[in-house]
Amino acid sequence: MSTTPPPRSPSAPSTAAHPSPAERTDEDGAFDWLRALGPSGRRAFAGAFGGYALDSYDYFTLPLSMVALAAYFGLDSGQTGLFTTITLVVSAVGGAAAGVLADRLGRVRALMITVITYAVFTVACGFAPTYETLLVFRALQGLGFGGEWAVGAILVAEYAGARHRGRTLGAVQSSWAIGWGLAAAVYTLVFSFAGDDLAWRVMFWTGALPALLVVWLRRGVHDAPTATAAREQDPRRGSFTAIFRPGRDGAPGLLRTTVFACLLSTGVQGGYYTLATWVPTYLKSERGLSVVGTGGYLTFLISGAFLGYLTGGRLTDRLGRRNNIWLFALLSALCIVAYANIPHGAGTLLLVLGFPLGFCMSAIFSGFGSYLSELYPTAVRGTGQGFTYNTGRAVGAVFPTLVGFLADSWGVGGALVFGAIGYGLAALALLGLPETRGRELA
């Protein structure tokens, strides 16, 4: 694949619903990216934003309830780590399937299917009578969890113009912090007023909330016209073989892109899910924080994450997709090492470092939605993005499991260094991928 976007005719229309003011000026207004989407694009943005926030909420019900689950079922660290691993492994299957559905049935229909799936099985987790049953329900929840982000990101990316796509998708990503914050707030409330044996079940039952989003999606959200036209005209849409086809006779193929995009996603998500899964347990079991204290520390972490998504989205448009990921891979690795080696008794420092940790490990994600969308043509955009992003989730799931099995001997804080290794892998994977800033999604 070429390392530079194809030239665009001066008369070629923007993929945005209306020309953006920022397309005609040197400076960007704070909300030009939102105005540029047009009415249909803004409805699509709202649907994707809400879906990803609630996807995040349903995901974090598990890490926040991990200590209570371990006590209730009598689990060791390896068994609790397996919850995250199986969720992320199965999410690869769900994400790949959702990508194909997005190319064949449409982005909005696939989005509704994923939302209903993760809502139903999150609620089912609250009724699980045994560890094994909970493991099965959590795996099935991963089917929907795996597809939501990829489908929602593509839906919005195809409405956004090239100039604003990074910050637009960064804003969608920021909803992950919203859902995370909501889960932390509900966790603090529920575990403060209910015993642990009931509280973890209540957390899962609140996962029914995402089902309400389907009503909104059905009422007024539609695929971008370019995606609809491609789906109707291209018989190869949603083809798995297409994303693994090598280049031939000078014609570019997608095999190289798919392999390196999977490595990139593995590294970034291995680092991220190591932190997302084990920081609550680290704060409570090794630092001795109460439920309220853990919620306070997570407030700093989540606040940093929210601002990181927004900042990273803007930087990915300014610096380029690859430079943004390189920058925050380095900073995230440094933050992990610093966070895991804070001396005991330095509670204030633990609190303060939570903000840059959340900021860096989230800013690196801001370019993913635009970058993966730009790496694939419209006919297989859902298939390519769904497969690479969620394969990264599945392989990256090994990292939280390693932390779980090593926690008894190394301590959770010491084992967190595996997250830094993940970010190193992501930086290396970029060497095999092109820069795509400025590429239109025709």
mmCIF file of C-alpha atoms in Angstrom, residues 34-193:
data_model
loop_
_atom_site.group_PDB
_atom_site.id
_atom_site.type_symbol
_atom_site.label_atom_id
_atom_site.label_comp_id
_atom_site.label_asym_id
_atom_site.label_seq_id
_atom_site.Cartn_x
_atom_site.Cartn_y
_atom_site.Cartn_z
ATOM 1 C CA LEU A 34 -18.945 18.390 14.869
ATOM 2 C CA ARG A 35 -20.603 20.909 12.551
ATOM 3 C CA ALA A 36 -18.870 19.313 9.578
ATOM 4 C CA LEU A 37 -20.669 16.024 10.176
ATOM 5 C CA GLY A 38 -24.052 17.474 9.234
ATOM 6 C CA PRO A 39 -27.370 16.388 10.829
ATOM 7 C CA SER A 40 -27.142 12.726 9.794
ATOM 8 C CA GLY A 41 -23.514 12.482 10.834
ATOM 9 C CA ARG A 42 -24.241 14.012 14.226
ATOM 10 C CA ARG A 43 -26.968 11.439 14.869
ATOM 11 C CA ALA A 44 -24.523 8.710 13.898
ATOM 12 C CA PHE A 45 -21.933 10.254 16.229
ATOM 13 C CA ALA A 46 -24.429 10.281 19.120
ATOM 14 C CA GLY A 47 -25.292 6.619 18.525
ATOM 15 C CA ALA A 48 -21.666 5.512 18.365
ATOM 16 C CA PHE A 49 -20.718 7.670 21.362
ATOM 17 C CA GLY A 50 -23.526 6.203 23.489
ATOM 18 C CA GLY A 51 -22.852 2.655 22.354
ATOM 19 C CA TYR A 52 -19.172 2.824 23.203
ATOM 20 C CA ALA A 53 -19.819 4.461 26.580
ATOM 21 C CA LEU A 54 -22.226 1.696 27.542
ATOM 22 C CA ASP A 55 -19.869 -0.928 26.108
ATOM 23 C CA SER A 56 -17.244 0.462 28.479
ATOM 24 C CA TYR A 57 -19.679 0.428 31.392
ATOM 25 C CA ASP A 58 -20.530 -3.225 30.832
ATOM 26 C CA TYR A 59 -16.860 -4.161 30.476
ATOM 27 C CA PHE A 60 -15.779 -2.481 33.721
ATOM 28 C CA THR A 61 -18.427 -4.157 35.842
ATOM 29 C CA LEU A 62 -16.027 -7.120 35.961
ATOM 30 C CA PRO A 63 -12.690 -5.494 36.949
ATOM 31 C CA LEU A 64 -14.409 -3.376 39.590
ATOM 32 C CA SER A 65 -16.112 -6.458 41.058
ATOM 33 C CA MET A 66 -13.041 -8.694 40.816
ATOM 34 C CA VAL A 67 -12.140 -8.729 44.516
ATOM 35 C CA ALA A 68 -15.735 -9.567 45.525
ATOM 36 C CA LEU A 69 -15.967 -12.294 42.867
ATOM 37 C CA ALA A 70 -12.706 -13.870 44.014
ATOM 38 C CA ALA A 71 -13.972 -14.013 47.588
ATOM 39 C CA TYR A 72 -17.439 -15.291 46.633
ATOM 40 C CA PHE A 73 -16.216 -18.151 44.427
ATOM 41 C CA GLY A 74 -12.898 -18.757 46.217
ATOM 42 C CA LEU A 75 -10.708 -17.906 43.211
ATOM 43 C CA ASP A 76 -6.978 -17.344 42.937
ATOM 44 C CA SER A 77 -5.359 -14.602 40.818
ATOM 45 C CA GLY A 78 -4.984 -16.840 37.779
ATOM 46 C CA GLN A 79 -8.672 -17.738 37.763
ATOM 47 C CA THR A 80 -9.797 -14.130 38.090
ATOM 48 C CA GLY A 81 -7.412 -13.096 35.309
ATOM 49 C CA LEU A 82 -9.050 -15.728 33.094
ATOM 50 C CA PHE A 83 -12.300 -13.709 33.174
ATOM 51 C CA THR A 84 -10.627 -10.900 31.261
ATOM 52 C CA THR A 85 -8.758 -13.236 28.943
ATOM 53 C CA ILE A 86 -11.817 -15.174 27.828
ATOM 54 C CA THR A 87 -13.792 -11.953 27.326
ATOM 55 C CA LEU A 88 -11.103 -10.527 25.070
ATOM 56 C CA VAL A 89 -10.411 -13.791 23.206
ATOM 57 C CA VAL A 90 -14.070 -14.313 22.342
ATOM 58 C CA SER A 91 -14.347 -10.619 21.481
ATOM 59 C CA ALA A 92 -12.018 -11.337 18.544
ATOM 60 C CA VAL A 93 -14.631 -13.695 17.125
ATOM 61 C CA GLY A 94 -17.427 -11.224 17.823
ATOM 62 C CA GLY A 95 -15.478 -8.322 16.374
ATOM 63 C CA ALA A 96 -14.570 -10.165 13.195
ATOM 64 C CA ALA A 97 -18.170 -11.318 12.725
ATOM 65 C CA ALA A 98 -19.517 -7.812 13.399
ATOM 66 C CA GLY A 99 -17.103 -6.399 10.824
ATOM 67 C CA VAL A 100 -18.408 -8.757 8.165
ATOM 68 C CA LEU A 101 -22.005 -7.914 9.130
ATOM 69 C CA ALA A 102 -21.190 -4.207 8.916
ATOM 70 C CA ASP A 103 -19.974 -4.643 5.337
ATOM 71 C CA ARG A 104 -22.839 -6.905 4.290
ATOM 72 C CA LEU A 105 -25.880 -5.681 6.282
ATOM 73 C CA GLY A 106 -24.848 -2.121 7.065
ATOM 74 C CA ARG A 107 -23.125 -0.290 9.912
ATOM 75 C CA VAL A 108 -26.252 0.603 11.921
ATOM 76 C CA ARG A 109 -27.805 -2.876 11.809
ATOM 77 C CA ALA A 110 -24.542 -4.447 12.942
ATOM 78 C CA LEU A 111 -24.248 -1.869 15.728
ATOM 79 C CA MET A 112 -27.703 -2.772 17.074
ATOM 80 C CA ILE A 113 -26.844 -6.474 17.073
ATOM 81 C CA THR A 114 -23.667 -5.894 19.087
ATOM 82 C CA VAL A 115 -25.393 -3.648 21.653
ATOM 83 C CA ILE A 116 -28.178 -6.158 22.296
ATOM 84 C CA THR A 117 -25.687 -9.018 22.613
ATOM 85 C CA TYR A 118 -23.439 -7.446 25.229
ATOM 86 C CA ALA A 119 -26.412 -6.080 27.215
ATOM 87 C CA VAL A 120 -28.185 -9.452 27.450
ATOM 88 C CA PHE A 121 -25.150 -11.441 28.554
ATOM 89 C CA THR A 122 -23.906 -8.815 31.005
ATOM 90 C CA VAL A 123 -27.229 -9.092 32.819
ATOM 91 C CA ALA A 124 -26.983 -12.895 32.668
ATOM 92 C CA CYS A 125 -23.633 -12.693 34.487
ATOM 93 C CA GLY A 126 -25.466 -11.339 37.523
ATOM 94 C CA PHE A 127 -27.468 -14.573 37.799
ATOM 95 C CA ALA A 128 -24.491 -16.937 37.497
ATOM 96 C CA PRO A 129 -24.570 -19.611 40.250
ATOM 97 C CA THR A 130 -21.026 -20.915 39.687
ATOM 98 C CA TYR A 131 -17.625 -19.739 38.491
ATOM 99 C CA GLU A 132 -17.897 -21.871 35.364
ATOM 100 C CA THR A 133 -21.307 -20.424 34.461
ATOM 101 C CA LEU A 134 -20.038 -16.888 34.958
ATOM 102 C CA LEU A 135 -17.074 -17.678 32.716
ATOM 103 C CA VAL A 136 -19.429 -18.853 29.928
ATOM 104 C CA PHE A 137 -21.706 -15.795 30.232
ATOM 105 C CA ARG A 138 -18.687 -13.486 30.231
ATOM 106 C CA ALA A 139 -17.397 -15.173 27.081
ATOM 107 C CA LEU A 140 -20.754 -14.650 25.346
ATOM 108 C CA GLN A 141 -20.761 -11.026 26.477
ATOM 109 C CA GLY A 142 -17.459 -10.711 24.633
ATOM 110 C CA LEU A 143 -19.212 -11.446 21.325
ATOM 111 C CA GLY A 144 -21.060 -8.144 21.487
ATOM 112 C CA PHE A 145 -18.286 -6.265 23.253
ATOM 113 C CA GLY A 146 -15.857 -7.116 20.464
ATOM 114 C CA GLY A 147 -17.926 -5.671 17.650
ATOM 115 C CA GLU A 148 -19.349 -2.428 19.035
ATOM 116 C CA TRP A 149 -16.315 -0.160 18.811
ATOM 117 C CA ALA A 150 -15.202 -1.230 15.334
ATOM 118 C CA VAL A 151 -18.677 -0.836 13.845
ATOM 119 C CA GLY A 152 -19.382 2.482 15.575
ATOM 120 C CA ALA A 153 -16.001 3.902 14.611
ATOM 121 C CA ILE A 154 -16.518 3.036 10.938
ATOM 122 C CA LEU A 155 -20.025 4.495 10.978
ATOM 123 C CA VAL A 156 -18.692 7.882 12.144
ATOM 124 C CA ALA A 157 -15.438 7.769 10.121
ATOM 125 C CA GLU A 158 -17.416 7.540 6.878
ATOM 126 C CA TYR A 159 -19.280 10.739 7.737
ATOM 127 C CA ALA A 160 -16.154 12.667 8.771
ATOM 128 C CA GLY A 161 -13.884 14.536 6.356
ATOM 129 C CA ALA A 162 -10.165 13.770 6.332
ATOM 130 C CA ARG A 163 -9.213 17.057 8.043
ATOM 131 C CA HIS A 164 -11.280 16.353 11.155
ATOM 132 C CA ARG A 165 -11.463 12.570 11.247
ATOM 133 C CA GLY A 166 -8.863 12.136 13.988
ATOM 134 C CA ARG A 167 -10.507 14.454 16.507
ATOM 135 C CA THR A 168 -13.993 13.202 15.579
ATOM 136 C CA LEU A 169 -13.043 9.598 16.282
ATOM 137 C CA GLY A 170 -11.069 10.748 19.340
ATOM 138 C CA ALA A 171 -14.289 12.238 20.674
ATOM 139 C CA VAL A 172 -16.055 8.902 20.106
ATOM 140 C CA GLN A 173 -13.210 7.179 21.975
ATOM 141 C CA SER A 174 -13.610 9.597 24.893
ATOM 142 C CA SER A 175 -16.973 7.994 25.638
ATOM 143 C CA TRP A 176 -15.022 4.978 26.936
ATOM 144 C CA ALA A 177 -13.912 7.165 29.841
ATOM 145 C CA ILE A 178 -17.517 8.284 30.367
ATOM 146 C CA GLY A 179 -18.666 4.678 30.679
ATOM 147 C CA TRP A 180 -15.691 3.839 32.891
ATOM 148 C CA GLY A 181 -16.472 6.781 35.168
ATOM 149 C CA LEU A 182 -20.138 5.789 35.357
ATOM 150 C CA ALA A 183 -19.161 2.232 36.284
ATOM 151 C CA ALA A 184 -16.797 3.522 38.999
ATOM 152 C CA ALA A 185 -19.536 5.770 40.412
ATOM 153 C CA VAL A 186 -22.097 2.951 40.463
ATOM 154 C CA TYR A 187 -19.487 0.616 41.987
ATOM 155 C CA THR A 188 -18.810 3.094 44.814
ATOM 156 C CA LEU A 189 -22.528 3.465 45.490
ATOM 157 C CA VAL A 190 -23.511 -0.208 45.227
ATOM 158 C CA PHE A 191 -20.592 -1.607 47.247
ATOM 159 C CA SER A 192 -21.077 1.037 49.933
ATOM 160 C CA PHE A 193 -24.712 0.080 50.577
#
